[in-house]
Structures are given as structure tokens and as C-alpha cells.
Tab-separated table of N, CA and C in Angstrom:
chain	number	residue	atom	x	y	z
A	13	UNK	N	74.050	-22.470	-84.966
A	13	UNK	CA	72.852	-21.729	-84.591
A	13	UNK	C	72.409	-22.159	-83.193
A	14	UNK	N	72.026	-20.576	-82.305
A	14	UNK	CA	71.350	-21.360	-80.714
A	14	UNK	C	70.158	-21.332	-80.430
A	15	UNK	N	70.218	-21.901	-79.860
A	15	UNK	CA	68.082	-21.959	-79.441
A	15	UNK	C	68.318	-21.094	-78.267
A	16	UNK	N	68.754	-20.603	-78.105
A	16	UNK	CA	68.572	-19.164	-76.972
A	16	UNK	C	67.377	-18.324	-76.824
A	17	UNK	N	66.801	-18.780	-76.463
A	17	UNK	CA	65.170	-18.231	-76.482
A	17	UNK	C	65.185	-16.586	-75.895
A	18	UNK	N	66.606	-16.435	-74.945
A	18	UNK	CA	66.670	-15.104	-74.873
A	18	UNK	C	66.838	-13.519	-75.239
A	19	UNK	N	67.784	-14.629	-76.924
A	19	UNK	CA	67.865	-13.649	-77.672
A	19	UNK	C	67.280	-13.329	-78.762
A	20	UNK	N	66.014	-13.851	-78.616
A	20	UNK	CA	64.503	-13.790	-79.463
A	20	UNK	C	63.490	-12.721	-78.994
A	21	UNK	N	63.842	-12.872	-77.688
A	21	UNK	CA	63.032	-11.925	-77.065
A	21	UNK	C	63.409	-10.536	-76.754
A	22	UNK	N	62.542	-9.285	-76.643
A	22	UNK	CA	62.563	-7.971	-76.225
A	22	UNK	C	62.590	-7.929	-74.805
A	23	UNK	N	63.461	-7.420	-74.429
A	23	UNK	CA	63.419	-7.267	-72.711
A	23	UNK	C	63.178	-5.530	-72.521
A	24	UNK	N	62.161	-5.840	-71.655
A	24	UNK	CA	62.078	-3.971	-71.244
A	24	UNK	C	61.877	-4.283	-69.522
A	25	UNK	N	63.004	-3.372	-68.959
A	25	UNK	CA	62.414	-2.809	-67.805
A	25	UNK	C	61.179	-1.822	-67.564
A	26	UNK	N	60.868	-2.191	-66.806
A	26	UNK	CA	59.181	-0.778	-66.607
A	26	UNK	C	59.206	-0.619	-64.702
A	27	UNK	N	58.855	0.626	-64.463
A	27	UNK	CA	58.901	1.255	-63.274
A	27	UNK	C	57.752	1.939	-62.963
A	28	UNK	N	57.223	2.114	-64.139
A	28	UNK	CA	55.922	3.389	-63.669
A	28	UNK	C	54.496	2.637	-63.848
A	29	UNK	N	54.207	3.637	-65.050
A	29	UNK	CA	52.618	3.139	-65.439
A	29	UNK	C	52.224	1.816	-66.027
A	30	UNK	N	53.747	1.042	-66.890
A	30	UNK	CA	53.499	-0.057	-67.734
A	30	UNK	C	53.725	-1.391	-66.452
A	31	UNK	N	53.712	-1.313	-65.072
A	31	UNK	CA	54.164	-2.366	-64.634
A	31	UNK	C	52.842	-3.265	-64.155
A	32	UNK	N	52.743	-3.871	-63.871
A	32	UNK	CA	51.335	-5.199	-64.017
A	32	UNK	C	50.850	-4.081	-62.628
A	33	UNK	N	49.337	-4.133	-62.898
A	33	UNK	CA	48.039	-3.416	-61.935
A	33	UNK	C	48.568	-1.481	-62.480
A	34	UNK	N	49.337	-1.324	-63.250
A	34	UNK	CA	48.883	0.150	-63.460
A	34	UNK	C	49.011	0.723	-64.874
A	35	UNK	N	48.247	1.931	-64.816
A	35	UNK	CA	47.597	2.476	-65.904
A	35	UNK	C	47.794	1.816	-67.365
A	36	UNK	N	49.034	1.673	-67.977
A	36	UNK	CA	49.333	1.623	-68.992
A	36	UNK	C	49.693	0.096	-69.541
A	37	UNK	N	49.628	-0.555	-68.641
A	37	UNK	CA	50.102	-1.945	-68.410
A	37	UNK	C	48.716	-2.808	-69.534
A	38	UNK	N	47.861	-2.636	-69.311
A	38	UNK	CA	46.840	-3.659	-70.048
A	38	UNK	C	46.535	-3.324	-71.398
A	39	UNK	N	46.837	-1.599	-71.654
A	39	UNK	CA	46.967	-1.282	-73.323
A	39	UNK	C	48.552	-1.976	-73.755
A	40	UNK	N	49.157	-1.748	-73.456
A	40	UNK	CA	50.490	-2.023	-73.844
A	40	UNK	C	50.962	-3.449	-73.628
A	41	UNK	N	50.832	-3.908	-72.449
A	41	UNK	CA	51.966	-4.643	-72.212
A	41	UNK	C	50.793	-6.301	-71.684
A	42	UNK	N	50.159	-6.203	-71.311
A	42	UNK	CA	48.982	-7.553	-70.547
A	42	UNK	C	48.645	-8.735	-71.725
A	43	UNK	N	48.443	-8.093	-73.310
A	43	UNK	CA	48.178	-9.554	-74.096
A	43	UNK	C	49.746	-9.659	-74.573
A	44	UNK	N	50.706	-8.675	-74.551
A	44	UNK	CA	51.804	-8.980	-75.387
A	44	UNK	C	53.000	-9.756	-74.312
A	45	UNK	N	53.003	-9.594	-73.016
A	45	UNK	CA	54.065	-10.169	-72.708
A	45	UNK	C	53.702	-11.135	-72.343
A	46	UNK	N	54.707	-12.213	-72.762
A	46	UNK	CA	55.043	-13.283	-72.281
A	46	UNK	C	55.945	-14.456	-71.079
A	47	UNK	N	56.198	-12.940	-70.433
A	47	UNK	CA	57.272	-13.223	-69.297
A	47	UNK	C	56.975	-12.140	-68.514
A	48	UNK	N	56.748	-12.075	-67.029
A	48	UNK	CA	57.137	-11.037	-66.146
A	48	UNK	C	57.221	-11.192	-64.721
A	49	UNK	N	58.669	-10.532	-64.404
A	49	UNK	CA	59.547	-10.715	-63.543
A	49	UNK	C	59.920	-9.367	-62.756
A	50	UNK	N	59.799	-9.892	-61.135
A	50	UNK	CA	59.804	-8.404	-60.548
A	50	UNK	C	61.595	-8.141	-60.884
A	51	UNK	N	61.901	-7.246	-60.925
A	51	UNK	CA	63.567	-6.884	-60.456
A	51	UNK	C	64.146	-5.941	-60.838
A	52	UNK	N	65.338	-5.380	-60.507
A	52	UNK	CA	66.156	-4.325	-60.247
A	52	UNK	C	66.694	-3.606	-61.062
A	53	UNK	N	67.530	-1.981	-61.452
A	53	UNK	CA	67.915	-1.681	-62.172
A	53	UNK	C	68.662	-0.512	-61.150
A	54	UNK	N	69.558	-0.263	-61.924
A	54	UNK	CA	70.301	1.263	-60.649
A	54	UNK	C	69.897	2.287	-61.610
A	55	UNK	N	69.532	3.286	-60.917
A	55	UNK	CA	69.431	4.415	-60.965
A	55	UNK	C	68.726	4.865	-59.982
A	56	UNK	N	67.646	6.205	-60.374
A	56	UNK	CA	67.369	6.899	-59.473
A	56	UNK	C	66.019	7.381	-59.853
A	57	UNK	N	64.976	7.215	-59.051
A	57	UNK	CA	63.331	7.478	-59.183
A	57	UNK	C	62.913	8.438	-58.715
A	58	UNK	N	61.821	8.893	-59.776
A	58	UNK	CA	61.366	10.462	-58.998
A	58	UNK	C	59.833	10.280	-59.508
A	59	UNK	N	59.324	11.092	-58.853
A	59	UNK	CA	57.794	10.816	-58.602
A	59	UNK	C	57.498	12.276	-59.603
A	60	UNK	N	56.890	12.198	-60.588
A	60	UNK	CA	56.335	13.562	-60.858
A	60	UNK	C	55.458	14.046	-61.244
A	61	UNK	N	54.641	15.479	-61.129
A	61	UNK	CA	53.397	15.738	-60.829
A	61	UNK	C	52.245	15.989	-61.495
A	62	UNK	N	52.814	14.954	-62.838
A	62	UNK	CA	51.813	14.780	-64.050
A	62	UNK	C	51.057	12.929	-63.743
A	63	UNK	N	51.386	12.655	-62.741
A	63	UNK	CA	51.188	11.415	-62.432
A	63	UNK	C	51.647	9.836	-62.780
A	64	UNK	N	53.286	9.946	-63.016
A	64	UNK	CA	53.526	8.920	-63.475
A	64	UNK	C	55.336	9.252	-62.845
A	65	UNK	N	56.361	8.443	-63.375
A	65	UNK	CA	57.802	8.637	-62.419
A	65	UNK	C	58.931	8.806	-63.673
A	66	UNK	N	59.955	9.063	-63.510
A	66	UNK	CA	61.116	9.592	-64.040
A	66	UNK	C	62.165	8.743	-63.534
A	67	UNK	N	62.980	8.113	-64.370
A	67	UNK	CA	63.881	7.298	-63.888
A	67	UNK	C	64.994	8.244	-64.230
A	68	UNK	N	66.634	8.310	-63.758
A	68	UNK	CA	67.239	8.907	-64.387
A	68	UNK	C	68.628	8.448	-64.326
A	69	UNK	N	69.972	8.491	-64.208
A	69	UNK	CA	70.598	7.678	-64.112
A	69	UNK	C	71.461	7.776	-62.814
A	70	UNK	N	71.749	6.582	-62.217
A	70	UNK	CA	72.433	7.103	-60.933
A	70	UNK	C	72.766	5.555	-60.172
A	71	UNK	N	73.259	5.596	-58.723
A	71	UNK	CA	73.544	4.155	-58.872
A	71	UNK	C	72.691	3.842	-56.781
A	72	UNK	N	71.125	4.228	-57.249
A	72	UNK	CA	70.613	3.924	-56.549
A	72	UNK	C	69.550	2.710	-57.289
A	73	UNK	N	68.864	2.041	-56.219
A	73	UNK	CA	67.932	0.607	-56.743
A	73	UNK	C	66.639	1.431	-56.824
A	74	UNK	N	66.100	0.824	-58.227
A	74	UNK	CA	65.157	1.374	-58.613
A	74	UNK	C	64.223	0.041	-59.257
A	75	UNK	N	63.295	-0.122	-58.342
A	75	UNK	CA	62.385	-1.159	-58.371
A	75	UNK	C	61.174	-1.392	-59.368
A	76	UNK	N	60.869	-2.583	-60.310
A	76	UNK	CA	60.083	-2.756	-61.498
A	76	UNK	C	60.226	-4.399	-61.530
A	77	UNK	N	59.762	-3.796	-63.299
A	77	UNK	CA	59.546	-5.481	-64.022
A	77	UNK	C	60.261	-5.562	-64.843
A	78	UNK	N	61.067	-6.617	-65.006
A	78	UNK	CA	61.219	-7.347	-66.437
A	78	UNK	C	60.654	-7.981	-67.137
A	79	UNK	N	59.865	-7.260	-68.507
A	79	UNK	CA	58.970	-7.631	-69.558
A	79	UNK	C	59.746	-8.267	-70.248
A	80	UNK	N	59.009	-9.587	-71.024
A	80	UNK	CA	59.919	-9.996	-72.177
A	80	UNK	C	58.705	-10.295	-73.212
A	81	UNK	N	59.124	-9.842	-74.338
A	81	UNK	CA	57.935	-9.908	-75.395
A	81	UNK	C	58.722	-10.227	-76.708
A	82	UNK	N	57.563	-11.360	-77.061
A	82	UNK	CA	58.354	-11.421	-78.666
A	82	UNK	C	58.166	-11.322	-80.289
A	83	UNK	N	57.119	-10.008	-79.763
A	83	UNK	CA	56.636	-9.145	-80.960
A	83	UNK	C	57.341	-8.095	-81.060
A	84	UNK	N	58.696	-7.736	-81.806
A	84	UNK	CA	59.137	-6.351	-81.741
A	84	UNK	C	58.387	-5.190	-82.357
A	85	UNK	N	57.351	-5.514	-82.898
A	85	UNK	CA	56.783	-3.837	-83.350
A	85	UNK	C	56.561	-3.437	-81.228
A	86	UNK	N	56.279	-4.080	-80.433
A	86	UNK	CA	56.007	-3.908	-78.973
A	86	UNK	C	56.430	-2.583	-78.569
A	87	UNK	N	57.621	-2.520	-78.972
A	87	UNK	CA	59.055	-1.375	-78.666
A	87	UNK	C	58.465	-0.338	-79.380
A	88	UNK	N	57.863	-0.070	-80.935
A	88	UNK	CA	57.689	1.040	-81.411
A	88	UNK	C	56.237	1.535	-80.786
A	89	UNK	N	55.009	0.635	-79.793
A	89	UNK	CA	54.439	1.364	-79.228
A	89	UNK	C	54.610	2.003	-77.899
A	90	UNK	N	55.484	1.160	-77.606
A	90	UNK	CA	56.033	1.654	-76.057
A	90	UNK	C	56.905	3.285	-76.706
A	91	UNK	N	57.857	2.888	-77.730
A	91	UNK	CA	58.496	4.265	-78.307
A	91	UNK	C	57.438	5.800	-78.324
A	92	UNK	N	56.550	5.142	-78.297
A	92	UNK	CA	55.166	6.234	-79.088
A	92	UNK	C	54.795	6.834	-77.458
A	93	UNK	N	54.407	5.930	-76.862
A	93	UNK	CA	53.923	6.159	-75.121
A	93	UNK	C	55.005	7.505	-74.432
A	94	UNK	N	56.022	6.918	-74.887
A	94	UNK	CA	57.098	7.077	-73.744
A	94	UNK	C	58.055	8.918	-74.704
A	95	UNK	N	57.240	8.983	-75.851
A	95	UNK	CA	57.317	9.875	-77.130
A	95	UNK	C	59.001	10.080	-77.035
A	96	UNK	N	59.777	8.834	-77.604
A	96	UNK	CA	60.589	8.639	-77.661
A	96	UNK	C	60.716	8.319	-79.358
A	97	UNK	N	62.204	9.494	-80.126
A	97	UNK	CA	61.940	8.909	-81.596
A	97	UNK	C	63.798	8.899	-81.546
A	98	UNK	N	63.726	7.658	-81.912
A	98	UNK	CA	65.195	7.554	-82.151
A	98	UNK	C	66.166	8.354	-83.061
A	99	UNK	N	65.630	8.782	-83.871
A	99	UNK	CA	66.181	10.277	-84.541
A	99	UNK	C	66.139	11.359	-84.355
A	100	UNK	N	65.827	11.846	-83.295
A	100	UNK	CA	65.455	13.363	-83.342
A	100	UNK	C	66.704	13.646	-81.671
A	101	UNK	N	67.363	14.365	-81.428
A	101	UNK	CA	68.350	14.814	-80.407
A	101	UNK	C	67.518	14.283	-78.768
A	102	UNK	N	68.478	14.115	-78.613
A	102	UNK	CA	67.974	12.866	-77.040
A	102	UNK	C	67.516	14.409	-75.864
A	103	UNK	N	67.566	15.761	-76.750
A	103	UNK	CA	67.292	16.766	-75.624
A	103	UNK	C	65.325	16.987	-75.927
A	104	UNK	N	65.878	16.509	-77.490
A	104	UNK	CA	64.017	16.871	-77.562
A	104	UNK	C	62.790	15.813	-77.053
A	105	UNK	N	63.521	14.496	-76.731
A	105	UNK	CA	62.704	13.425	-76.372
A	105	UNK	C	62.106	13.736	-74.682
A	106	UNK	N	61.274	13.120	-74.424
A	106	UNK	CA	60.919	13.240	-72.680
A	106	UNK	C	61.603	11.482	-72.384
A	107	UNK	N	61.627	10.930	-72.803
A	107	UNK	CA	62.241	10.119	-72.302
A	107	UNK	C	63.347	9.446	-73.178
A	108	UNK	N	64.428	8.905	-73.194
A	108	UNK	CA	65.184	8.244	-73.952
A	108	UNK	C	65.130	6.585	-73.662
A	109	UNK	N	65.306	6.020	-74.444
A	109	UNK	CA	65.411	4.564	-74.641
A	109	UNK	C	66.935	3.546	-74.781
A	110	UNK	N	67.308	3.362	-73.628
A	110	UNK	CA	68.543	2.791	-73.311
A	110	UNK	C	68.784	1.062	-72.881
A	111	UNK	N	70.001	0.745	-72.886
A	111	UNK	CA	70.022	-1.004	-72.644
A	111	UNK	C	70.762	-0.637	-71.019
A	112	UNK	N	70.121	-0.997	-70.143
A	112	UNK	CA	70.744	-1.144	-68.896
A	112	UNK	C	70.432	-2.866	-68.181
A	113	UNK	N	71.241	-3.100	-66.973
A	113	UNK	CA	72.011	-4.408	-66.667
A	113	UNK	C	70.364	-4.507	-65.618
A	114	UNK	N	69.911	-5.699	-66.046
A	114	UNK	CA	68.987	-6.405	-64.929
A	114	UNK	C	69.440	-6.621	-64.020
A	115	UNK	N	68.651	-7.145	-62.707
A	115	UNK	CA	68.644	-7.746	-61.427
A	115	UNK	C	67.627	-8.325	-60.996
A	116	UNK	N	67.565	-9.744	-60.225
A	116	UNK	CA	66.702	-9.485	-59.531
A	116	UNK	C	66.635	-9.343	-58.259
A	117	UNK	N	65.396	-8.967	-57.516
A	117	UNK	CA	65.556	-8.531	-56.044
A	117	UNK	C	66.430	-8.859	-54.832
A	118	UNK	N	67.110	-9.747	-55.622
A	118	UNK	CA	68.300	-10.444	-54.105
A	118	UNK	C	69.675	-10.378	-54.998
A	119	UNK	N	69.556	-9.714	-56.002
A	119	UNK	CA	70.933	-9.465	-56.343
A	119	UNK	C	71.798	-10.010	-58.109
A	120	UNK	N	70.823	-11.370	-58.468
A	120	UNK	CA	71.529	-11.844	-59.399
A	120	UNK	C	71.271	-11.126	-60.720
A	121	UNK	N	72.275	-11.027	-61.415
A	121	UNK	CA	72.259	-10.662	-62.812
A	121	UNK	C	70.902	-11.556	-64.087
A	122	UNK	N	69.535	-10.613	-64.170
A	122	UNK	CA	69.299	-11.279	-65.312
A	122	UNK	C	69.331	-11.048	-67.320
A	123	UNK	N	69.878	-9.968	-66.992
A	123	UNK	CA	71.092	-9.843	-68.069
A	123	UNK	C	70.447	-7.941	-68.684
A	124	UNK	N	70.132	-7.823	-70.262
A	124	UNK	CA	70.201	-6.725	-70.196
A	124	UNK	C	68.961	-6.585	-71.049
A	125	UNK	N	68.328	-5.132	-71.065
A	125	UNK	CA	67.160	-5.032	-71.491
A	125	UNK	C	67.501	-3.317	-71.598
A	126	UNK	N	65.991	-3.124	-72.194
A	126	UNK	CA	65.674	-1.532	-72.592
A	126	UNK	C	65.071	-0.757	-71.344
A	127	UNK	N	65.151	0.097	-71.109
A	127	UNK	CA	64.573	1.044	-70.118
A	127	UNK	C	64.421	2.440	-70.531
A	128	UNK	N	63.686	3.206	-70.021
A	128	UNK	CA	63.223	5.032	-70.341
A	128	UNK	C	63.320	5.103	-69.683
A	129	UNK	N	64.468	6.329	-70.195
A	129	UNK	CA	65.098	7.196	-69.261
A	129	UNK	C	65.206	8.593	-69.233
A	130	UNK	N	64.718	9.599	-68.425
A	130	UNK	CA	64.656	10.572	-68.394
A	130	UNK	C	65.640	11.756	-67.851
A	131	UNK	N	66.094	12.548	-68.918
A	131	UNK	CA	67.178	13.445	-68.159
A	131	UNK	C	66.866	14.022	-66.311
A	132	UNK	N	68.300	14.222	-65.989
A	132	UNK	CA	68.153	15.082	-64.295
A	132	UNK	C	67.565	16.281	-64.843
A	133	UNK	N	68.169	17.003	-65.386
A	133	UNK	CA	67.531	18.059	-65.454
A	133	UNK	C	66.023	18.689	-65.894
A	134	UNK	N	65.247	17.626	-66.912
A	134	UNK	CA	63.916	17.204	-66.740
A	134	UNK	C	63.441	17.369	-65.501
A	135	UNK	N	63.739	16.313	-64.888
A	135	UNK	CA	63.115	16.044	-63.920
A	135	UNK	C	62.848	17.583	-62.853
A	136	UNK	N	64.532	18.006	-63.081
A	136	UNK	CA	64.139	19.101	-62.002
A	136	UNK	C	63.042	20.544	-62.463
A	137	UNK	N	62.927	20.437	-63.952
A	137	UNK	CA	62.466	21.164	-64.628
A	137	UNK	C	60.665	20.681	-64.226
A	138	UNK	N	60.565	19.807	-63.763
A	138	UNK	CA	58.954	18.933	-63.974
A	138	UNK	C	58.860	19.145	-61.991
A	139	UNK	N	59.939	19.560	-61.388
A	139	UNK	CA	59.766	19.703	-59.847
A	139	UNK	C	59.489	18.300	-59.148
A	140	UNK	N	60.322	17.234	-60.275
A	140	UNK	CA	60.167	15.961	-59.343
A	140	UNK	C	60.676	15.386	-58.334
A	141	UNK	N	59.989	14.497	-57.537
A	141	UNK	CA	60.633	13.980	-56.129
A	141	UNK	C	60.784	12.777	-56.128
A	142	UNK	N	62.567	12.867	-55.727
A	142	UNK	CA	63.297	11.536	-55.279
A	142	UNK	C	62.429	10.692	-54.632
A	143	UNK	N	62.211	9.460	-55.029
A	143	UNK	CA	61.799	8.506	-54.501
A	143	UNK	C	62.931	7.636	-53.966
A	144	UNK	N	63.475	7.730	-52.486
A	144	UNK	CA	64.663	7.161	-51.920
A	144	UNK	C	64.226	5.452	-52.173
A	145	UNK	N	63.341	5.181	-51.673
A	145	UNK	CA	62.858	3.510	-51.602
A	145	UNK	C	62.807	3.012	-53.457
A	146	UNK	N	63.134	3.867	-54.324
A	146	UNK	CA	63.108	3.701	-55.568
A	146	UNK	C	62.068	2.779	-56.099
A	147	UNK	N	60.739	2.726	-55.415
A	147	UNK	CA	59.939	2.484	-55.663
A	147	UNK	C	58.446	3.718	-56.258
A	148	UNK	N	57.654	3.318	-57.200
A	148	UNK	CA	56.703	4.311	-57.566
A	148	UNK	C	55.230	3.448	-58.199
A	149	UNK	N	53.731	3.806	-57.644
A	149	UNK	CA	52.774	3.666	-57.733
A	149	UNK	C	51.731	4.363	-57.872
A	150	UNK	N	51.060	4.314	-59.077
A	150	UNK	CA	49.882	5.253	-59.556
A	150	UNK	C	48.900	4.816	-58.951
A	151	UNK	N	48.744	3.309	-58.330
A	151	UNK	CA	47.498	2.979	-57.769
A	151	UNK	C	47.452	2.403	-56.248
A	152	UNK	N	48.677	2.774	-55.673
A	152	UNK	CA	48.259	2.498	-54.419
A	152	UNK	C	49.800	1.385	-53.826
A	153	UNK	N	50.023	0.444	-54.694
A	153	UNK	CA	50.650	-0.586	-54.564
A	153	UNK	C	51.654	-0.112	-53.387
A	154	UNK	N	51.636	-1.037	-52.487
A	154	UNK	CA	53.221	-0.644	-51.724
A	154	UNK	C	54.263	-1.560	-52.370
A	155	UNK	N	55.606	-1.075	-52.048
A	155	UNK	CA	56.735	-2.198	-52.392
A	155	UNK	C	56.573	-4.092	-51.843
A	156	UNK	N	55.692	-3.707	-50.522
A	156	UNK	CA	56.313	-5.150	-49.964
A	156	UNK	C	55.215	-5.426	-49.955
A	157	UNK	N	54.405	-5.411	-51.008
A	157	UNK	CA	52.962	-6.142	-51.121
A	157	UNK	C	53.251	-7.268	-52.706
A	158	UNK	N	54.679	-7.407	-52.627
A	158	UNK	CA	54.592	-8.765	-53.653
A	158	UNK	C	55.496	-9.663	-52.594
């Protein structure tokens, strides 16, 4: 048996509303996590005009947090937020719930976690915009203000 404290824990990437200073972050995520870490994920960010971002898959840098929490009901409210149901066809969800490869900002592997993810064609359906700097903020934040 290991004392791997890592594999006790829930890892979620977050990009949008759940990341520390925006919207969704202090219902969800502010008493439950216990870890948070800026860093990386590839894909591809889009800004869209319900006020929050669309990740989708692609192999551009797309800038967030790594949450680690070690209450798993955590996941079935984030599931609820993000109106993601693991049974029902990944066309009827707005976002899907996937394991993609961490980073952090200078490159190193910090291993793998959950992320929402939203189809391309969503997105183009919602008239969203590429965010090239794969960065996204509901309240202002710039990238190079951490």
C-alpha cells in the first residue's frame, strides 16, 4: 500500500469562472480545495457571449488552475455547473468531462486531472472567439498579473 497523497486526491483543471477571483470559484471551489496551482493544458480557448469560455481540443496552451480536492462528491457539483451527466450522449452535454495531461507554466509535467470540455462545433454554434493568448477573464484579470 502507498501513501501517495496524489492518488487520494481529485485533480481538476479550471480556465473560466471556477479559477481563484472569478464568479464560480467561492461557491464551488474556495472552502473545498486544498491545493491550487497556476498551469497548463493544450487545447484551445474561446471566449463566449454568455460570459464565461469554451475550451475545446487542440494543441494550443490554454492557461488555468490545478485544483486538487479531496472530497469527491466535489466532481458531482462541478458535474451539475458545467451540466455535464455522464450518461446521457456527449452531443447532449454543453460540456464534457475528460482526463487531460497537466503542466506547469515553464513546461513540467504535473500529471493528469479532469477538465470541461466543449465541442468545436458548440462553440461555433455559440459564435465564440479564439482566445490566441489562451487565456480568459470574467473579471478583469490579465495573464501576467500572477
Amino acid at each position: 500500500m502507498t501513501n501517495d497523497k496524489s492518488s487520494e486526491e481529485l485533480r481538476v483543471f479550471v480556465y473560466g469562472t471556477l479559477k481563484p477571483a472569478e464568479a464560480n470559484y467561492q461557491k464551488y471551489c474556495a472552502e473545498k480545495a486544498i491545493n491550487t496551482k497556476r498551469a497548463v493544458v493544450l487545447g484551445k480557448l474561446f471566449a463566449l457571449p454568455m460570459g464565461y469560455p469554451g475550451m475545446t481540443s487542440g494543441q494550443n496552451q490554454v492557461h488555468g488552475y490545478l485544483l486538487s480536492f479531496t472530497d469527491p462528491q466535489v466532481l458531482q457539483a462541478l458535474d451539475y455547473l458545467e451540466d455535464y451527466q455522464p450518461d446521457r450522449p456527449t452531443s447532449d452535454n454543453l460540456y464534457n468531462r475528460q482526463r487531460v495531461k497537466v503542466y506547469t507554466p515553464q513546461g513540467e509535467v504535473l500529471g493528469w486531472a479532469w477538465v470541461y470540455v466543449m465541442s468545436l462545433e458548440l462553440v461555433h454554434q455559440f459564435n465564440g472567439t479564439f482566445l490566441a493568448d489562451g487565456w480568459w477573464s470574467g473579471c478583469g484579470l490579465a495573464l501576467t498579473e500572477f
